[in-house]
Short mmCIF file of N, CA and C in Angstrom, two decimals:
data_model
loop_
_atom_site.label_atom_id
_atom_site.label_comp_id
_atom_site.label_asym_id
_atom_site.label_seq_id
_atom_site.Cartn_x
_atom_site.Cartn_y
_atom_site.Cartn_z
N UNK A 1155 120.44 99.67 118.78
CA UNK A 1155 119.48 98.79 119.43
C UNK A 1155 119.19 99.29 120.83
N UNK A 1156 120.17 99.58 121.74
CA UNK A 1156 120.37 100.25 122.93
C UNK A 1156 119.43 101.23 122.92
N UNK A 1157 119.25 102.46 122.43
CA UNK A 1157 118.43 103.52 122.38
C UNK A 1157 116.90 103.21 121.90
N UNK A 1158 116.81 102.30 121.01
CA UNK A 1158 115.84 101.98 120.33
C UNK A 1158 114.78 101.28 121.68
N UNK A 1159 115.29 100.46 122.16
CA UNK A 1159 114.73 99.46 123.41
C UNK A 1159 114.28 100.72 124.58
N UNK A 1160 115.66 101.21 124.63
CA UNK A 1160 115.70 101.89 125.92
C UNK A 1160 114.04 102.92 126.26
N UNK A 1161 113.96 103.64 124.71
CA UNK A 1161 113.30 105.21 124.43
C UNK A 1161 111.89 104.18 123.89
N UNK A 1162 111.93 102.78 123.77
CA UNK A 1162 110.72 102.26 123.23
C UNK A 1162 110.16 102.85 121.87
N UNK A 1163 110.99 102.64 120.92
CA UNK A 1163 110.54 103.18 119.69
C UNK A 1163 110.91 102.41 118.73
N UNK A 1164 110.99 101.13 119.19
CA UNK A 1164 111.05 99.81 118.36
C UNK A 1164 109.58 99.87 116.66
N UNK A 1165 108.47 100.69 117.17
CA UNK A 1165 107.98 101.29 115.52
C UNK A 1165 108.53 102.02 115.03
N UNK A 1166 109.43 102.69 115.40
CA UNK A 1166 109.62 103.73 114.34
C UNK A 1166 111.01 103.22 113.29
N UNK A 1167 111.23 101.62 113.59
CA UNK A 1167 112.49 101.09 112.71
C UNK A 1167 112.21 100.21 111.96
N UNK A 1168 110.76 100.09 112.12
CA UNK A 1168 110.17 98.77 111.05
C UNK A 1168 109.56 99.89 109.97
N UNK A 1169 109.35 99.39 108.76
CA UNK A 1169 108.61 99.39 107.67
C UNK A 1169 107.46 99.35 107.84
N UNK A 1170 106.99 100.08 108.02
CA UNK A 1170 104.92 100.24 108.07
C UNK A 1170 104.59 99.21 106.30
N UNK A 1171 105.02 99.25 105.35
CA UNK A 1171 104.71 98.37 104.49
C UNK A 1171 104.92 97.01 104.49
N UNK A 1172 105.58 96.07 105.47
CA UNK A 1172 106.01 94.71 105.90
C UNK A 1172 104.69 94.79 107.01
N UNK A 1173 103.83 94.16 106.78
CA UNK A 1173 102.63 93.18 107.38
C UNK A 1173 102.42 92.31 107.97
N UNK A 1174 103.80 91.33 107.50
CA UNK A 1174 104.21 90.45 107.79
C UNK A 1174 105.00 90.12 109.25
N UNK A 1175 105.43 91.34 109.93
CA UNK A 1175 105.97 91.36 111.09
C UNK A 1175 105.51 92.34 111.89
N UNK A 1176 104.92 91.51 112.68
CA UNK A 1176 104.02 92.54 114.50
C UNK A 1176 105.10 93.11 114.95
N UNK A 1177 104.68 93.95 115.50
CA UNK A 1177 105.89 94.82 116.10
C UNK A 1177 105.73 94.51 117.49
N UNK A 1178 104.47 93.59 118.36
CA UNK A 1178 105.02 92.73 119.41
C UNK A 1178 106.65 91.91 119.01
N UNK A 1179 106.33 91.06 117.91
CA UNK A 1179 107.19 90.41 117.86
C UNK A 1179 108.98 90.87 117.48
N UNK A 1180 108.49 91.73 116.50
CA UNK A 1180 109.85 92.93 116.60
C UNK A 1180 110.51 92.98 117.85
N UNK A 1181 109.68 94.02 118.96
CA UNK A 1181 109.87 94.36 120.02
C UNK A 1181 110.51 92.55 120.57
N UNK A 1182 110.28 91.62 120.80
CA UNK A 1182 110.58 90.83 121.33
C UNK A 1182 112.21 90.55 120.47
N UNK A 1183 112.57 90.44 119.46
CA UNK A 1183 113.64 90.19 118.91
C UNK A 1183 114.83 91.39 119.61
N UNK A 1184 114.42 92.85 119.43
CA UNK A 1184 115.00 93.88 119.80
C UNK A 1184 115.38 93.88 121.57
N UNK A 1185 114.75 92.99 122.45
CA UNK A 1185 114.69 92.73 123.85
C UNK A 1185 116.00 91.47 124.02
N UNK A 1186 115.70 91.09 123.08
CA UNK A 1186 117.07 90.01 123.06
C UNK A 1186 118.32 90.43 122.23
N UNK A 1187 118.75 91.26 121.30
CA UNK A 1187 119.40 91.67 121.24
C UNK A 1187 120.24 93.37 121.74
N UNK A 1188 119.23 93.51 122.62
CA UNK A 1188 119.65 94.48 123.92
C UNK A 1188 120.36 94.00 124.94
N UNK A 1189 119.91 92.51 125.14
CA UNK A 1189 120.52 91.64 126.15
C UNK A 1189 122.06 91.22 125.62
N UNK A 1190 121.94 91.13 124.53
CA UNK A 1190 123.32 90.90 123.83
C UNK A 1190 124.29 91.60 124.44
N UNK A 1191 123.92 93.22 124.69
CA UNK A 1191 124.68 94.41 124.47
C UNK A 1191 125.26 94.69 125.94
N UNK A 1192 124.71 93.91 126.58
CA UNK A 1192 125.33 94.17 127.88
C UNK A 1192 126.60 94.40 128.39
N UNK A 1193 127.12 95.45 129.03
CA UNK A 1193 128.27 95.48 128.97
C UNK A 1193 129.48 94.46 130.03
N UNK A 1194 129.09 94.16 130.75
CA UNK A 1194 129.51 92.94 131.66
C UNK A 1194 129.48 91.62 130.64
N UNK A 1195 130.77 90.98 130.41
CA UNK A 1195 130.70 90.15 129.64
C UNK A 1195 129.75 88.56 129.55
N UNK A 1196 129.91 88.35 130.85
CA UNK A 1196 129.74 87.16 131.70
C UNK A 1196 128.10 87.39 132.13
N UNK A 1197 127.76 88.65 131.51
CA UNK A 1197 125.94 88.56 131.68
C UNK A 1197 125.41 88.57 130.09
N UNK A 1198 126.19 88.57 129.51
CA UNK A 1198 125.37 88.25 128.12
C UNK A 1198 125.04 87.01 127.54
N UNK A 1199 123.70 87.05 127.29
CA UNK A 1199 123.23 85.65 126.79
C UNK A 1199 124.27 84.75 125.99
N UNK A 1200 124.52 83.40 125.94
CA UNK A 1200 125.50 82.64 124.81
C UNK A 1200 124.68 82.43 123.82
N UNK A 1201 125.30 82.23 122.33
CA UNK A 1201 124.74 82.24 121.47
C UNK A 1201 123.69 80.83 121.26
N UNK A 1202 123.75 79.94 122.40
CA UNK A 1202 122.98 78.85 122.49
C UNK A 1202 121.16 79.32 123.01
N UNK A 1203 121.66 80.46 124.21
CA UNK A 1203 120.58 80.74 124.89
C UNK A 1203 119.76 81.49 124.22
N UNK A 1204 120.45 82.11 122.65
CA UNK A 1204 120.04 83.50 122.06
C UNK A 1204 119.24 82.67 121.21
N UNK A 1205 119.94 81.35 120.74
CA UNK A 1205 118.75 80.36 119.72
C UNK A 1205 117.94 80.29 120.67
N UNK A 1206 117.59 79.80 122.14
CA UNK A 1206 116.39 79.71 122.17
C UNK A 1206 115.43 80.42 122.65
N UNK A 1207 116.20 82.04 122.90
CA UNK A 1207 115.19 82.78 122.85
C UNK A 1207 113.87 82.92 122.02
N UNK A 1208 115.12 83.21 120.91
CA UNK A 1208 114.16 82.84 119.48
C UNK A 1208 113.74 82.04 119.32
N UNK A 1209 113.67 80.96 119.43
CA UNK A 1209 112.67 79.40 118.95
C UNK A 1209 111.62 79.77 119.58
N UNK A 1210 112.07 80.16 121.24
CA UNK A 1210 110.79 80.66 121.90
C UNK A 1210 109.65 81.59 121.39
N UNK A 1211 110.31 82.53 121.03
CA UNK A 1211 109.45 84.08 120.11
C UNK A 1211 109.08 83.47 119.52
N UNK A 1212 109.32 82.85 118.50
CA UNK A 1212 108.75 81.89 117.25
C UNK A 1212 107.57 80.94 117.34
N UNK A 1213 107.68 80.07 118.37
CA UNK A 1213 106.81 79.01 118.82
C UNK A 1213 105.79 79.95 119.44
N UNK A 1214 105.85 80.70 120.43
CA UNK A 1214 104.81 81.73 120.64
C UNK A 1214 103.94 82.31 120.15
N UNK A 1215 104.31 82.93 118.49
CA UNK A 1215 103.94 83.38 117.16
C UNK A 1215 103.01 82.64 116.91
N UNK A 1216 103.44 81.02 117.01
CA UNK A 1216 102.80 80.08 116.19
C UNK A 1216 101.72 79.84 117.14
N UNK A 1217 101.45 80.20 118.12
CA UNK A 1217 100.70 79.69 119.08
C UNK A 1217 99.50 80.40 118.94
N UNK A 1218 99.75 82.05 118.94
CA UNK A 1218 99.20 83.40 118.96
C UNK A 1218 98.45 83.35 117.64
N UNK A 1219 98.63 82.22 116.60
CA UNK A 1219 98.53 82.74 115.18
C UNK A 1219 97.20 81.28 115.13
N UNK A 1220 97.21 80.54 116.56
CA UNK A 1220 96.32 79.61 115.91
C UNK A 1220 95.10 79.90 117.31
#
């Protein structure tokens, strides 16, 4: 995930045949689990904040989609 974020090549790990997922939104999932990876313990998101990253990405989606 680290390299992937870092080098920005979050397309080249999706499936060009899945349609179904923007690779904005990819890229946004892959930004939060980079944050995961942090090596300082006490700066990584809790798994509360990581749900609402995502609800966030999600609700966004839904926003973008209407």
């Amino acid at each position: 995930v680290k390299a992937v974020v870092e080098h920005k090549r979050e397309e080249y790990v999706l499936d060009s045949s899945l349609n179904c997922s923007p690779a904005d939104e990819i890229n946004k999932v892959f930004r939060i689990a980079f944050r995961c990876l942090e090596p300082e313990p006490s700066k990584r998101p809790t798994m509360a904040d990581v749900v609402k990253m995502l609800e966030q990405a999600k609700s966004e989606r839904v926003v973008e989609e209407y």
